[in-house]
Short mmCIF file of C-alpha atoms and ligand atoms in Angstrom, two decimals:
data_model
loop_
_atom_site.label_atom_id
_atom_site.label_comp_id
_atom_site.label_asym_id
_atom_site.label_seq_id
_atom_site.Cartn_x
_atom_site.Cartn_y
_atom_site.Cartn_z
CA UNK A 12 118.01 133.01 96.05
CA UNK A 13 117.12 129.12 95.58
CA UNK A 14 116.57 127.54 92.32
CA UNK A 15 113.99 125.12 92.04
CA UNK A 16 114.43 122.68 88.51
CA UNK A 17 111.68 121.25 86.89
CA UNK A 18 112.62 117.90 85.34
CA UNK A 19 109.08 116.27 83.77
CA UNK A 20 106.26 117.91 82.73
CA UNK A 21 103.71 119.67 85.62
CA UNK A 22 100.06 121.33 85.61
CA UNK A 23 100.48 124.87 85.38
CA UNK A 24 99.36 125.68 88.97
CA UNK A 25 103.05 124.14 89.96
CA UNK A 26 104.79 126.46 87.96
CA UNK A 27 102.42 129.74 89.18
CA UNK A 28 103.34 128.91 92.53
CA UNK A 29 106.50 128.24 92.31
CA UNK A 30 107.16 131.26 90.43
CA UNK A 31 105.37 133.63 92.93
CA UNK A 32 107.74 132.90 95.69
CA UNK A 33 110.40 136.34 95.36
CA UNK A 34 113.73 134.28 96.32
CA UNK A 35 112.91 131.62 94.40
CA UNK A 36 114.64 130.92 90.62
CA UNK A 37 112.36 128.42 88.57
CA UNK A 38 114.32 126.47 85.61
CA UNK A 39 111.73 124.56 83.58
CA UNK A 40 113.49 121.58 82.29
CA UNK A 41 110.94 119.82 81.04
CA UNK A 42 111.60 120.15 77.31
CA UNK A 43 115.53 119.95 77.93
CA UNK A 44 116.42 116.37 76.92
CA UNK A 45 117.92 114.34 78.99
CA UNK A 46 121.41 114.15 77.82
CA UNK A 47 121.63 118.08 78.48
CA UNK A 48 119.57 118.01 81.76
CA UNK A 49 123.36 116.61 83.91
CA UNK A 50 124.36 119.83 82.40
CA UNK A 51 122.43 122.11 84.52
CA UNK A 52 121.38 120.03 87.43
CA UNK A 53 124.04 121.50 88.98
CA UNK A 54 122.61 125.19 89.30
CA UNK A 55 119.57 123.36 91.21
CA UNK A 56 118.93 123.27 95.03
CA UNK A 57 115.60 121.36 94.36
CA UNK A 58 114.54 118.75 91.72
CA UNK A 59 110.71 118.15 90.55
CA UNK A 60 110.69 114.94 88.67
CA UNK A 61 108.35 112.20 87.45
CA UNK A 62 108.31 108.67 86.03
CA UNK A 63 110.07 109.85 82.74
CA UNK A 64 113.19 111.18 85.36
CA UNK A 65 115.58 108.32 86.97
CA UNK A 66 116.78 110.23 90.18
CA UNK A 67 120.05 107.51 89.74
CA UNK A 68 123.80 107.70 89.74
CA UNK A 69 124.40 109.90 87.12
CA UNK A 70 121.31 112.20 87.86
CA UNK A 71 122.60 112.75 91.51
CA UNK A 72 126.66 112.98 90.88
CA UNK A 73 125.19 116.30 88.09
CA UNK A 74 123.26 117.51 91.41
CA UNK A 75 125.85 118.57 93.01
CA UNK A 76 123.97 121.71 95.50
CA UNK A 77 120.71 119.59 95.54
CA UNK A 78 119.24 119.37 99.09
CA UNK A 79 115.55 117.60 98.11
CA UNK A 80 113.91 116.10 95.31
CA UNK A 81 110.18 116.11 95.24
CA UNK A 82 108.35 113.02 93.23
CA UNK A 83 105.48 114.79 91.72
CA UNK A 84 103.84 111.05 92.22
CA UNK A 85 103.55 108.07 94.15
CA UNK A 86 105.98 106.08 93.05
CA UNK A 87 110.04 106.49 94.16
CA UNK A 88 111.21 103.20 92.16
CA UNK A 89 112.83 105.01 89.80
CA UNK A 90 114.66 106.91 92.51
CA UNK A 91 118.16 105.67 94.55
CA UNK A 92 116.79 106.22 98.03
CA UNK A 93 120.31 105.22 99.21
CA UNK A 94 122.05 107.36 96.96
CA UNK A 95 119.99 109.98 98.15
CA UNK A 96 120.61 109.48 101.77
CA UNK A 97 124.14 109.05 101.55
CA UNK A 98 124.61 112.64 100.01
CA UNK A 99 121.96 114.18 102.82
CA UNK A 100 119.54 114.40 99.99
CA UNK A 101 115.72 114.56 101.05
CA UNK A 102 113.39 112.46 99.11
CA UNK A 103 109.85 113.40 99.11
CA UNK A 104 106.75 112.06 96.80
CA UNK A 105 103.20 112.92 96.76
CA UNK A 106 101.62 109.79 97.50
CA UNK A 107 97.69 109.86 97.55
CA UNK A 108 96.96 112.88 94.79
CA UNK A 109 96.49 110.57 92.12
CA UNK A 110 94.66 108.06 93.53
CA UNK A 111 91.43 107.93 92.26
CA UNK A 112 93.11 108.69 88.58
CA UNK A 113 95.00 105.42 88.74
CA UNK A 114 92.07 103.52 90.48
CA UNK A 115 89.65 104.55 87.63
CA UNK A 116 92.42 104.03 84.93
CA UNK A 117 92.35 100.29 85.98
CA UNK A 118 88.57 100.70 85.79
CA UNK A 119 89.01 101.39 82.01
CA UNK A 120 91.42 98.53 81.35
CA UNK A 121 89.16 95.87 83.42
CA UNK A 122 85.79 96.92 81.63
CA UNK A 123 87.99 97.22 78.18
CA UNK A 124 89.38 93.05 79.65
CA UNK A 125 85.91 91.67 79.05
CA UNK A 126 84.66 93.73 76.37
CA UNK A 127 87.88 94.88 74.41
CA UNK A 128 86.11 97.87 73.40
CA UNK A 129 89.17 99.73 72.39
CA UNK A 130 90.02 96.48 69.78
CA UNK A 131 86.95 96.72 67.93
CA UNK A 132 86.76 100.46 68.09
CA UNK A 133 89.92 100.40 66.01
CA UNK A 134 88.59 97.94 63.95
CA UNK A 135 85.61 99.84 62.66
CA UNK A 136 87.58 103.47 62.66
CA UNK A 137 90.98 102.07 61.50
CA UNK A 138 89.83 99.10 58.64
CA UNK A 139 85.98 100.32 58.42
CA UNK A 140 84.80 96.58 59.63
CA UNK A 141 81.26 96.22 60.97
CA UNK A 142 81.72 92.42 62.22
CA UNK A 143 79.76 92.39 65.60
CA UNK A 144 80.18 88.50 65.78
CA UNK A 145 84.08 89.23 65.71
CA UNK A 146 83.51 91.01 69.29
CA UNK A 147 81.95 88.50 72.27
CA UNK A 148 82.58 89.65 75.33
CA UNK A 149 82.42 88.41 78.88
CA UNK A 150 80.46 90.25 81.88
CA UNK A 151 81.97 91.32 84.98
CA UNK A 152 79.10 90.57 87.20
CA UNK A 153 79.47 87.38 89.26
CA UNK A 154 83.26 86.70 88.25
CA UNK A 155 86.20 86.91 90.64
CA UNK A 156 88.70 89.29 90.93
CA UNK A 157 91.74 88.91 92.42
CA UNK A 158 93.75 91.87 93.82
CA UNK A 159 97.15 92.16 94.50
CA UNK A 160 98.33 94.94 96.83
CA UNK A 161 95.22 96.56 98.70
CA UNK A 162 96.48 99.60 99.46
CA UNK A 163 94.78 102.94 98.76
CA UNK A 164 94.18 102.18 94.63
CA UNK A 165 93.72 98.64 94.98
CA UNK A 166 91.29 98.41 97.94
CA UNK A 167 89.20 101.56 95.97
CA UNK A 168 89.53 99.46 92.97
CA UNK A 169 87.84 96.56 95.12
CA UNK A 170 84.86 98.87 95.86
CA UNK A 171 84.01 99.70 92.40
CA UNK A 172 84.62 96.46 91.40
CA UNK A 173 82.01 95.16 94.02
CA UNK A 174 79.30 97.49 92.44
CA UNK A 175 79.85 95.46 89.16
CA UNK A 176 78.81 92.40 91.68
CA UNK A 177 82.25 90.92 90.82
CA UNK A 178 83.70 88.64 93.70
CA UNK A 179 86.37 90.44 94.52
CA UNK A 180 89.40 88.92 96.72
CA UNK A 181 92.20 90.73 98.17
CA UNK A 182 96.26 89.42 98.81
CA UNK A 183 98.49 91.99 100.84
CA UNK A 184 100.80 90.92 103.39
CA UNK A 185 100.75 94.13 105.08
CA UNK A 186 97.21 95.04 106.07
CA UNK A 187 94.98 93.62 108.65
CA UNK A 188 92.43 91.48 106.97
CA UNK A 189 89.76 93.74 107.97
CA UNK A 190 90.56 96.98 105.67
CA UNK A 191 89.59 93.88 103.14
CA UNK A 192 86.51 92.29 105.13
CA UNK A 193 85.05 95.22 106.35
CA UNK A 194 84.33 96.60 102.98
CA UNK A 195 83.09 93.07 101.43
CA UNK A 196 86.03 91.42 99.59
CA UNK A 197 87.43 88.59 100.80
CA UNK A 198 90.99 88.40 102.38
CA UNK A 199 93.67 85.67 101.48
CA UNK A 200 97.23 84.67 102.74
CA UNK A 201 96.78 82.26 100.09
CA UNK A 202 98.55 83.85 96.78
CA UNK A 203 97.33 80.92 94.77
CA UNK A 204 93.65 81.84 95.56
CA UNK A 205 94.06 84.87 93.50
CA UNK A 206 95.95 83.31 91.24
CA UNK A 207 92.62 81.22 90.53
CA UNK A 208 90.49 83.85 90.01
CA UNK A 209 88.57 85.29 86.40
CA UNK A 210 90.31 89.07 86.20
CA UNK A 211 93.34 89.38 88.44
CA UNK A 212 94.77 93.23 89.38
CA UNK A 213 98.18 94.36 90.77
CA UNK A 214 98.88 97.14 92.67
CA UNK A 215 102.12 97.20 94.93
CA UNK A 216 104.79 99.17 94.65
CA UNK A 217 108.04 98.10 92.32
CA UNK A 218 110.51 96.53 94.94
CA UNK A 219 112.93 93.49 95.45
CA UNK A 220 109.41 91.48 96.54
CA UNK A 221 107.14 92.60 94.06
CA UNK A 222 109.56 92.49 90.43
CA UNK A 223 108.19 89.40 88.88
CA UNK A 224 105.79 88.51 91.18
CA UNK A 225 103.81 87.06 88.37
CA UNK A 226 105.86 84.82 85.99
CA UNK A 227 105.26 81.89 84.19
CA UNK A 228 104.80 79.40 87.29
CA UNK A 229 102.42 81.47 88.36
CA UNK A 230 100.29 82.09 85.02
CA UNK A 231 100.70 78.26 84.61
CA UNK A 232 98.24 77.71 88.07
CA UNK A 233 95.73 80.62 86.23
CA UNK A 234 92.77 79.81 84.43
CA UNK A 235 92.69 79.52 80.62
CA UNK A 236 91.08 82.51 79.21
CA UNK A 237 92.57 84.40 82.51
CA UNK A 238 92.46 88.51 81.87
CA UNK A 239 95.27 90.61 83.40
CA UNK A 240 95.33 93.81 84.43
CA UNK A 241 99.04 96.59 85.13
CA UNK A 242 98.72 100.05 85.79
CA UNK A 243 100.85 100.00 88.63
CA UNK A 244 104.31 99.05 87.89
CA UNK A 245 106.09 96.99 84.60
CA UNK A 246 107.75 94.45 85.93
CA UNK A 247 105.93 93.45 88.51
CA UNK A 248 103.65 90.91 85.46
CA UNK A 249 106.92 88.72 83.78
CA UNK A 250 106.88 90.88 80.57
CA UNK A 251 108.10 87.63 78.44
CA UNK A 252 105.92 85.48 80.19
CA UNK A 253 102.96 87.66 79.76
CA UNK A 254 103.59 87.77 75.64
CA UNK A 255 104.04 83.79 75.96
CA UNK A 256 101.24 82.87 77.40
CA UNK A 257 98.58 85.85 75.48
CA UNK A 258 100.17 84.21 72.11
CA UNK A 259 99.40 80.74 73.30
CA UNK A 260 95.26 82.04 74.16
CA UNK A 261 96.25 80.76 78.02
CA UNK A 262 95.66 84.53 78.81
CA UNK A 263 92.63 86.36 77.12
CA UNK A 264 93.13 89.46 77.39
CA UNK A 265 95.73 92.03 79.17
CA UNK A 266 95.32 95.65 79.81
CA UNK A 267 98.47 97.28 80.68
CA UNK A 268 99.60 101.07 81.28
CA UNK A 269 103.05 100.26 82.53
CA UNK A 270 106.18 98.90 80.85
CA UNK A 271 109.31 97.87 82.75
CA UNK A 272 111.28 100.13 80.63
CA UNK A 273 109.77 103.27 79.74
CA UNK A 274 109.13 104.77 76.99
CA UNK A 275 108.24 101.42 75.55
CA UNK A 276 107.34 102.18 71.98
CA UNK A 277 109.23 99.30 70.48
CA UNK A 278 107.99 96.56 72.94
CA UNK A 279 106.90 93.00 71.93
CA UNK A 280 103.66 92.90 73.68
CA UNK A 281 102.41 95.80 71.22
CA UNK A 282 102.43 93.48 68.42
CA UNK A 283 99.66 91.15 70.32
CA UNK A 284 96.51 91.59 69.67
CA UNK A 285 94.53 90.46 72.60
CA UNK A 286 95.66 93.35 74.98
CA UNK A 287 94.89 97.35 75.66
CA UNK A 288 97.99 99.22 76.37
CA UNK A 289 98.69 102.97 77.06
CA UNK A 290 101.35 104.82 77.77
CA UNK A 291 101.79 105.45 81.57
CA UNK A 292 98.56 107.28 82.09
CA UNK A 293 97.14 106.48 85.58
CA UNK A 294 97.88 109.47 87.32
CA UNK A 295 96.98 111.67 84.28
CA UNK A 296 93.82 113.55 84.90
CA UNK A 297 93.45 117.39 85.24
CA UNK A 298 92.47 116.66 88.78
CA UNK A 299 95.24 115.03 89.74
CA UNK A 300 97.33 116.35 87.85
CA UNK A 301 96.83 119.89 89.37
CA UNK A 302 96.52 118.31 92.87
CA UNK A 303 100.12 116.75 92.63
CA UNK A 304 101.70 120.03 91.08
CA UNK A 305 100.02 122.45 93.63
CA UNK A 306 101.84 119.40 96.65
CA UNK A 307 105.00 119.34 94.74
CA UNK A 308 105.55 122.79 94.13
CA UNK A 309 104.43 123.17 98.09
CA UNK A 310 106.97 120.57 99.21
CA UNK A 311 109.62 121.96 96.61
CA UNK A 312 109.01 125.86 98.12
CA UNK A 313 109.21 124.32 102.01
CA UNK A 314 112.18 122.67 101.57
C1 MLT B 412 103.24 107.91 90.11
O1 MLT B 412 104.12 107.19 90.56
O2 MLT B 412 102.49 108.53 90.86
C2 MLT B 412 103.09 108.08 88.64
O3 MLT B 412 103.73 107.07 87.97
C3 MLT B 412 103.60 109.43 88.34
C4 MLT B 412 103.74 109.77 86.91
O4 MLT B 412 102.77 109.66 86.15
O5 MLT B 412 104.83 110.18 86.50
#
């Protein structure tokens, strides 16, 4: 008998899976707090986590039997490869199942940049004010957007981006210019290109390179009135430079899903105004959702 521990919260079809297999024992963590999950890590020969689970130090020294840990997501930032490797612990994630959930998640925060939608719908629900003039937006159509990362969510953001007839430009060091050409955005070497542009968009993964790839030197060569857009990684936007420079107008607008520390429910930037936040919510749709669970609990069961 193996037991498989579920650390963050999963779409039901992980757990039915999981819980047909005969020689498998299923502890569902996900409502154990954190302080008492170290206490029974150690029964578990396989960890599912998410973002709300650091696979660090302490997390591995409680893991004593553990032979793989499956990232029911894309992201393994918040996991200690090394660490991992060093005990002959197998790291997997689920990289592409909740793609198009982050790619249209950034879709929300972009339209809600040049409309702020979400501002003046709490206006009118919240304080009961009917002020249209309060609420000028700007259009997408014929402004640029610069994309950082054009991977598989920020070259699909490109796409729908080009349907809005936005100019869309694309700044990845690691594809060949083509992915970008062939589908009608423009490719740059140039970082301060996109740094020029109307609505910029990040997504690369959280690493040495990419942790503060946008501070204040950068947001200095931006355009006033520049909109911002996370829902890849905090940290990867300056967090104090971001609040800075939206107090001082120099940015317009930010929409943001991701905080560098999580939960973030006491964070400066929620005292701004001029910004849509959420709380981690790219990869949360029932499709994807059920998509990574069914891979997880797949990987979790094979290994
Ligand atoms: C991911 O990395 O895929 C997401 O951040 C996963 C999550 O929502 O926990």
């Amino acid at each position: 008998m193996k037991t498989i521990i579920v650390c963050d919260a999963i779409h039901k079809i992980g757990f039915d899976l999981l819980k047909q297999e005969s020689d498998v024992k299923v502890i569902d963590a996900t409502s154990v707090p954190k302080s008492e999950l170290y206490g029974i890590l150690g029964d578990a020969d396989v960890a599912i986590t998410r973002s709300s689970t650091a696979v660090d130090e302490k997390f591995l020294n409680a893991g004593t039997k553990l032979k793989a840990i499956v990232r029911a997501g894309v992201g393994v930032d918040n996991c200690d490869i090394d660490g991992c490797s060093k005990r002959g612990i197998i790291l997997m994630n689920v990289p592409t199942a909740n793609t198009i959930a982050a790619v249209e998640m950034t879709m929300c925060h972009l339209l809600n940049a040049a409309r702020k939608y979400v501002n003046s719908c709490n206006d009118l629900k919240i304080n009961r004010i009917w002020k249209r003039e309060k609420w000028y937006g700007t259009e997408l159509y014929k402004k640029s957007l610069g994309i950082i990362g054009f991977g598989n969510i920020g070259s699909r953001v490109g796409v729908r981006a080009l349907a809005f007839g936005m100019n869309v430009i694309a700044y990845d060091p690691y594809i060949e210019p083509e992915k970008a050409t062939k589908l009608g955005v423009k490719y740059t070497k140039i970082f301060d290109e996109i740094l020029s542009c109307d609505f910029i968009t990040i997504h690369t993964p959280k690493n040495q390179e990419t942790i503060n790839m946008v501070g204040e030197p950068q947001i200095a060569k931006m355009k006033d009135g520049v909109r911002l857009i996370n829902c890849a990684r905090g940290g990867l936007y300056n967090e104090k430079a971001l609040a800075n420079n939206l107090r001082s107008g120099k940015i317009a607008y930010l929409g943001i899903d991701v905080f560098d520390k999580e939960p973030a429910t006491d964070h400066e930037l929620l005292d701004i105004e001029n910004l849509s936040a959420t709380p981690h919510l790219g990869a949360n749709t029932l499709e994807s959702q059920s998509n990574i669970a069914r891979e997880a609990a797949e990987q979790a069961i094979s290994a």
